[in-house]
Coordinates of C-alpha atoms and ligand atoms in Angstrom, one line a residue:
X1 CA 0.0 0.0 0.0
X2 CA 1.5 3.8 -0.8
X3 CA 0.8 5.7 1.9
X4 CA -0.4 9.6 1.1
X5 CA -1.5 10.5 4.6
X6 CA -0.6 9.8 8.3
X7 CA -4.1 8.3 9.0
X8 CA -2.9 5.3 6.1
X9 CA 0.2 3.8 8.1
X10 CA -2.1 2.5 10.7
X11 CA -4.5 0.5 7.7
X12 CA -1.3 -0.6 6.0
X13 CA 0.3 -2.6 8.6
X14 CA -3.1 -4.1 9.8
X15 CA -4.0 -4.8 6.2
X16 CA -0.7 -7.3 6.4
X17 CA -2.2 -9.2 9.8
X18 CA -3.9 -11.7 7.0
X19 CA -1.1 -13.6 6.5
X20 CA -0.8 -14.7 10.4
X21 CA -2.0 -17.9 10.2
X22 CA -2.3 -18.1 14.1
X23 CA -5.7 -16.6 15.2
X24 CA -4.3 -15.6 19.2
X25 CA -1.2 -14.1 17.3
X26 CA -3.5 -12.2 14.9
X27 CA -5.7 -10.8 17.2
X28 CA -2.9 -9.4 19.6
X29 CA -0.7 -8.0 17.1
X30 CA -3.3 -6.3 15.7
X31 CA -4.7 -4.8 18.8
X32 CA -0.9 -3.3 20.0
X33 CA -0.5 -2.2 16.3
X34 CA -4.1 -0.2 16.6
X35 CA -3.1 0.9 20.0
X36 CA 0.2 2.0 19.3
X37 CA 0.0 3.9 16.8
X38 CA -3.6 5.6 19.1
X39 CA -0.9 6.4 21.5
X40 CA 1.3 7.8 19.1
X41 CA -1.1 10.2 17.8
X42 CA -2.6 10.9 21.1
X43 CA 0.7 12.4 22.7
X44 CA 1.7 13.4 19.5
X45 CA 5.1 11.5 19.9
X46 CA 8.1 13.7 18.7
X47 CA 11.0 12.3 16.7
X48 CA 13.6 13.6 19.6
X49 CA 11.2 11.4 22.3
X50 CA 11.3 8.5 19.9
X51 CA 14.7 8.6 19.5
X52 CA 14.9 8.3 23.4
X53 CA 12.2 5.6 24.0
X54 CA 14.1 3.6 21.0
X55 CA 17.1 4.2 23.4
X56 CA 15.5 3.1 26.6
X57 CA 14.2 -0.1 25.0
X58 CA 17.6 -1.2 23.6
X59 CA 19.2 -0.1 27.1
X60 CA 16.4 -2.9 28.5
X61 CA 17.8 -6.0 26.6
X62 CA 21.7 -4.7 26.9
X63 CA 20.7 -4.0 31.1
X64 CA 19.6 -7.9 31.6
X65 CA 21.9 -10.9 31.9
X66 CA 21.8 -14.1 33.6
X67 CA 21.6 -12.2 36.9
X68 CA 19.2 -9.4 36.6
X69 CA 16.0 -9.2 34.3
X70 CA 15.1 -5.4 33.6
X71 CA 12.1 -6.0 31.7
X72 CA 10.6 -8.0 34.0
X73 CA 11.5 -5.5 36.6
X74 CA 9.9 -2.7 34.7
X75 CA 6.9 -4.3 33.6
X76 CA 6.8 -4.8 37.3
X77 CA 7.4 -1.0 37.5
X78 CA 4.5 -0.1 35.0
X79 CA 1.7 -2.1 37.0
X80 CA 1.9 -4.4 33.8
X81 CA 3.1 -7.4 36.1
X82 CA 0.2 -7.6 38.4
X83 CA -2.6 -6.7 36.3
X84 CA -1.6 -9.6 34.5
X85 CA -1.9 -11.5 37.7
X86 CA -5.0 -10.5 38.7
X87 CA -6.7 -11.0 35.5
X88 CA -5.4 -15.0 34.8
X89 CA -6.4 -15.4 38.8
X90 CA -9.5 -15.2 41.0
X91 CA -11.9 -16.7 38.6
X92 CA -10.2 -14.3 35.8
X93 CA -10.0 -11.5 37.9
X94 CA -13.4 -11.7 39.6
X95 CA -12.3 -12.9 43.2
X96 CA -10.0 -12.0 45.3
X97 CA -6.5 -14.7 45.0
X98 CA -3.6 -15.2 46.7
X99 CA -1.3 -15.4 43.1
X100 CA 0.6 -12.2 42.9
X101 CA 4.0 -11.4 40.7
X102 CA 6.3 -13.7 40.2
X103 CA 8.8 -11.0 40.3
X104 CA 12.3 -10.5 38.8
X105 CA 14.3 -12.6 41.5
X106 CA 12.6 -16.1 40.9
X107 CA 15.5 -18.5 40.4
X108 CA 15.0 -22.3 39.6
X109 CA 16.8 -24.8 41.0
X110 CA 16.5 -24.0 44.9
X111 CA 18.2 -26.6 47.6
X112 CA 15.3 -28.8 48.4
X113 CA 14.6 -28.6 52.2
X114 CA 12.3 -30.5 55.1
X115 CA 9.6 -28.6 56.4
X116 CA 10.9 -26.8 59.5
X117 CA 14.8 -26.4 58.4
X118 CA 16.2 -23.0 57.7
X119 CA 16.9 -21.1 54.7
X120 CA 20.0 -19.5 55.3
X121 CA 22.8 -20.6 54.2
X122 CA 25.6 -18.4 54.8
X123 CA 24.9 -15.7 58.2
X124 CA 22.4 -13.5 58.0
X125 CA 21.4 -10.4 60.0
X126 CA 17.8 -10.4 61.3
X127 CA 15.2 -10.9 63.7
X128 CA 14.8 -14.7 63.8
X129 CA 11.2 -16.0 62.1
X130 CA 9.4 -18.6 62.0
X131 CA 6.9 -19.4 58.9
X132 CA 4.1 -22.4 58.5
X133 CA 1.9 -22.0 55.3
X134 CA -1.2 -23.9 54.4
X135 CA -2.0 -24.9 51.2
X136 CA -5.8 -25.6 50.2
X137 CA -8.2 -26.0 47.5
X138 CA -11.4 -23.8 46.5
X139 CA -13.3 -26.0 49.0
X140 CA -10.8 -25.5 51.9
X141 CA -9.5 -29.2 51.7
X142 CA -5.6 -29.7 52.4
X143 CA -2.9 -29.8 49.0
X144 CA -1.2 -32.7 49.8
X145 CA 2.6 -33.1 48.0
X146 CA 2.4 -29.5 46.6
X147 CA 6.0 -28.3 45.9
X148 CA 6.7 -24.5 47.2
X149 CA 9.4 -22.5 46.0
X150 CA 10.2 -19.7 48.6
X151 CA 13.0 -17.0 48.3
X152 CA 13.6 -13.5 49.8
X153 CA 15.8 -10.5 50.4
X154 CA 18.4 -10.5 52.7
X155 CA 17.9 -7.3 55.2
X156 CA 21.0 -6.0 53.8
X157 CA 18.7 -5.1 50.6
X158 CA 19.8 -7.7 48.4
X159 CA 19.1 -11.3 46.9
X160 CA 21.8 -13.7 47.1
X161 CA 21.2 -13.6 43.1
X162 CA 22.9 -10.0 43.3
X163 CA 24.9 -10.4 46.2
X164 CA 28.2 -12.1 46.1
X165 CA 28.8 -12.0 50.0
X166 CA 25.6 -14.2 50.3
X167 CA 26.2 -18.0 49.5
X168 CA 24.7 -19.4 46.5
X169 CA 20.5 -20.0 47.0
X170 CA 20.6 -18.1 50.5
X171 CA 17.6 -17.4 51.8
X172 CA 15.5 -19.9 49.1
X173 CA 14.4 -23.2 49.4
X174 CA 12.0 -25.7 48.0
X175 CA 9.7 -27.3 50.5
X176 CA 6.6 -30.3 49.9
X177 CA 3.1 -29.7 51.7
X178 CA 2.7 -32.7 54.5
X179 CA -0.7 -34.4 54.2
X180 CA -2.6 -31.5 56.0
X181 CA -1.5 -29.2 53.2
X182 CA 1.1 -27.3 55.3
X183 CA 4.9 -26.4 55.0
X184 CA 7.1 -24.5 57.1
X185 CA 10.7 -23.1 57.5
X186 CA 12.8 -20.8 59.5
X187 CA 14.2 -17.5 58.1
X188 CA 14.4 -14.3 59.6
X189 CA 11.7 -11.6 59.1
X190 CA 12.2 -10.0 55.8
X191 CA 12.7 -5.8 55.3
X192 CA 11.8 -3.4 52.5
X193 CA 14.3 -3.4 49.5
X194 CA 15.4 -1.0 47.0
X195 CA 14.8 -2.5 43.3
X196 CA 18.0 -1.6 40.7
X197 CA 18.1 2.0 39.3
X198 CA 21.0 1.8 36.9
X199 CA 18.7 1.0 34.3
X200 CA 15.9 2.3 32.2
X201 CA 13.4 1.0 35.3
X202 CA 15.4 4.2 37.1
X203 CA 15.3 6.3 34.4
X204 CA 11.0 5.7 34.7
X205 CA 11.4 6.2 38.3
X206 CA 13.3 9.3 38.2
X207 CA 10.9 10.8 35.8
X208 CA 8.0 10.4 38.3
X209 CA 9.8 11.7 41.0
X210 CA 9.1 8.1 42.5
X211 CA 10.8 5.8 45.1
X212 CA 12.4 2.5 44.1
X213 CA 11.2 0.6 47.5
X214 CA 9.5 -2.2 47.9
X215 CA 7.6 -3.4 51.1
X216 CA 9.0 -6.3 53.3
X217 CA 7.7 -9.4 51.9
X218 CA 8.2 -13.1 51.4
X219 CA 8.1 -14.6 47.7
X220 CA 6.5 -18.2 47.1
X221 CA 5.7 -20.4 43.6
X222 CA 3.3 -23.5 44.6
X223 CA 2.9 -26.3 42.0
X224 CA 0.9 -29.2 41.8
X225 CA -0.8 -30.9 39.3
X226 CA -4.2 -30.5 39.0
X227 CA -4.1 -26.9 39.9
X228 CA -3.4 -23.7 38.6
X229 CA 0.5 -22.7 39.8
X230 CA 0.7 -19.7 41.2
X231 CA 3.0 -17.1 42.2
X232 CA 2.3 -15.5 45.6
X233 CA 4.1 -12.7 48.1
X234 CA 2.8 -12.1 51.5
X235 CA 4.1 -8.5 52.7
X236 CA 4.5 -7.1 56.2
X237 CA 1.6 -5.1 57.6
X238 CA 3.9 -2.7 59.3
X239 CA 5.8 -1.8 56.2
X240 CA 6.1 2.0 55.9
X241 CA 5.9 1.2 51.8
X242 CA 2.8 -0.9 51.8
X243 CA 0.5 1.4 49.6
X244 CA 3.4 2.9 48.0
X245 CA 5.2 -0.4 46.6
X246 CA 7.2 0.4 43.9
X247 CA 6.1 -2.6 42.1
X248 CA 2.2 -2.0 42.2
X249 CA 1.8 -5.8 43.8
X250 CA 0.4 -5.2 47.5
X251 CA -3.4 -6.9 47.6
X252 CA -5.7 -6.7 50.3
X253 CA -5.6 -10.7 50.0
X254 CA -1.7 -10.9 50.7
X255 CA -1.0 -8.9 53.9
X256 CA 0.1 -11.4 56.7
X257 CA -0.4 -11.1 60.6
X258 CA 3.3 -11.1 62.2
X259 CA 3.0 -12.3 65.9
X260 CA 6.4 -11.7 67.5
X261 CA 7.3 -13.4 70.5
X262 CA 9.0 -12.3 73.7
X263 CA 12.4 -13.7 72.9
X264 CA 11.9 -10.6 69.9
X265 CA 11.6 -13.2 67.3
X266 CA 8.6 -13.8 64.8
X267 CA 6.0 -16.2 63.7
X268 CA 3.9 -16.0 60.7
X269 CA 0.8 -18.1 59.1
X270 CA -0.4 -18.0 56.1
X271 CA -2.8 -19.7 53.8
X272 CA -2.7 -20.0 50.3
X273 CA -5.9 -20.9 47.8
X274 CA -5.2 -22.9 44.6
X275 CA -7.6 -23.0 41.6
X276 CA -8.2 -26.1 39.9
X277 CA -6.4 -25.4 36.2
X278 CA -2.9 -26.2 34.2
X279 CA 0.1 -26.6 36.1
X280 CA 2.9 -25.2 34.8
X281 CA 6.6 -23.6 35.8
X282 CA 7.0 -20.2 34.7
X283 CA 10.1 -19.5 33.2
X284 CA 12.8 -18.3 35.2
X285 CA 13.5 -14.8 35.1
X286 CA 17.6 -15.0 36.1
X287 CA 19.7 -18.5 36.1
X288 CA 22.1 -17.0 37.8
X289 CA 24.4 -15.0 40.5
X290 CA 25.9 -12.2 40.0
X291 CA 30.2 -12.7 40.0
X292 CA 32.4 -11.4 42.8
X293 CA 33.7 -8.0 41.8
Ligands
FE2_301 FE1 10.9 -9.5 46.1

């Protein structure tokens, strides 16, 4: 198709979607191609802010390696991430759920661990803690031989995955639900983090005049087959960035109930809801640890 006027471009590259001989492929590209080029007209995007959002989303793929993912992180950033979540979860969106981002930490492969043992593996600083978690189904009956994945932050900031003074897989482990659907470990009680700003995600951040923290929480990934895998945090109610999160993830559904005890350290319960559905392993977002400087 020549084009004569601006309004064309737009009918010329959906006139090609007829060749796509996948329907779900289609139907996408065609919707981000008719909403791309809305937005584009909208803000009436100059060539110099082109230019610079070309820039930003080259500096995406060179920012990630095996030990960081930035588009994941500013997806995250975006409240792309969660909305996502919310509507493949809770009846598609229509209930509250206990799934929530995976995140851009998630690394495969943790030590597998009883229930009750610790997840640190090199010394730690924090308030000793204490975690059992239930696993159900829609009817409240106990998820037998579920596998959780659970990983957090040290309270230095930092996953071991980008901290080299943390041993390999500190502070992750990969627990199986006892017949009455629970788990447990001990940890200690997670803090608030700052995400990465040396990338485009800080460059977004910067722009808003926004802070990079996220609110103390603890990450977990549940499989079993049979029902739906999900993804789930449960944050601190305390946290002074719990309806700031830079990450747009905090849900009424996922705030737990710390009870500290009088020796100062913690105990937490929590319970998590699976859907019946497809089980299946996200991919990984890093493989790997970041190198000793
Ligand atoms: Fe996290």
């Amino acid at each position: 198709m020549i084009i004569e006027r601006q309004e064309d471009v737009t009918q010329a590259v959906l006139a090609e979607m007829h060749r796509t001989p996948d329907a779900r492929t289609k139907e996408i590209l065609a919707a981000l191609v008719t909403h791309l080029h809305a937005f584009v007209r909208d803000v009436k995007l100059t060539e110099k802010e082109f230019q610079a959002a070309i820039g930003l989303v080259n500096a995406i793929g060179q920012k990630t390696t095996a030990s960081h993912n930035e588009a994941m992180l500013l997806s995250g950033s975006l409240g792309v991430s969660n909305l996502v979540c919310l509507l493949n979860n809770g009846a598609l969106g229509t209930r509250p759920t206990q799934a929530n981002n995976l995140g851009p930490f998630y690394r495969a492969g943790a030590p597998h661990s009883e229930n009750g043992s610790s997840l640190l593996r090199s010394p730690t600083p924090g308030q000793p803690l204490s975690f059992k978690g239930f696993v159900v189904d829609e009817k409240n009956h106990p998820v037998a031989d579920a596998e959780v994945d659970v990983w957090h932050s040290s309270t230095v900031g930092l996953y071991e995955n980008q901290d080299p003074a943390q041993a390999d897989m500190n502070l992750r482990g990969k627990f199986v639900t006892a017949a009455d659907g629970s788990f447990s470990f001990r940890s200690v009680k997670p803090a608030g983090y700052p995400v990465p700003i040396d990338g485009p995600t800080g460059v977004l951040l910067g722009a808003q005049r926004r802070h990079n923290m996220r609110p103390a929480h603890l990450h977990f990934l549940i499989y079993k087959p049979g029902f739906k895998t999900i993804a789930s945090q449960v944050y601190d109610p305390e946290d002074p960035h719990l309806e700031t999160d830079s990450q747009f993830a905090v849900t009424k559904a996922l705030i737990g109930n710390y009870t500290k005890r009088g020796d100062g350290s913690y105990e937490l319960e929590f319970t998590f809801v699976l859907e019946a559905g497809e089980a299946r392993m996200p991919r990984a977002p890093i493989t790997g640890k970041v190198a000793a400087a």
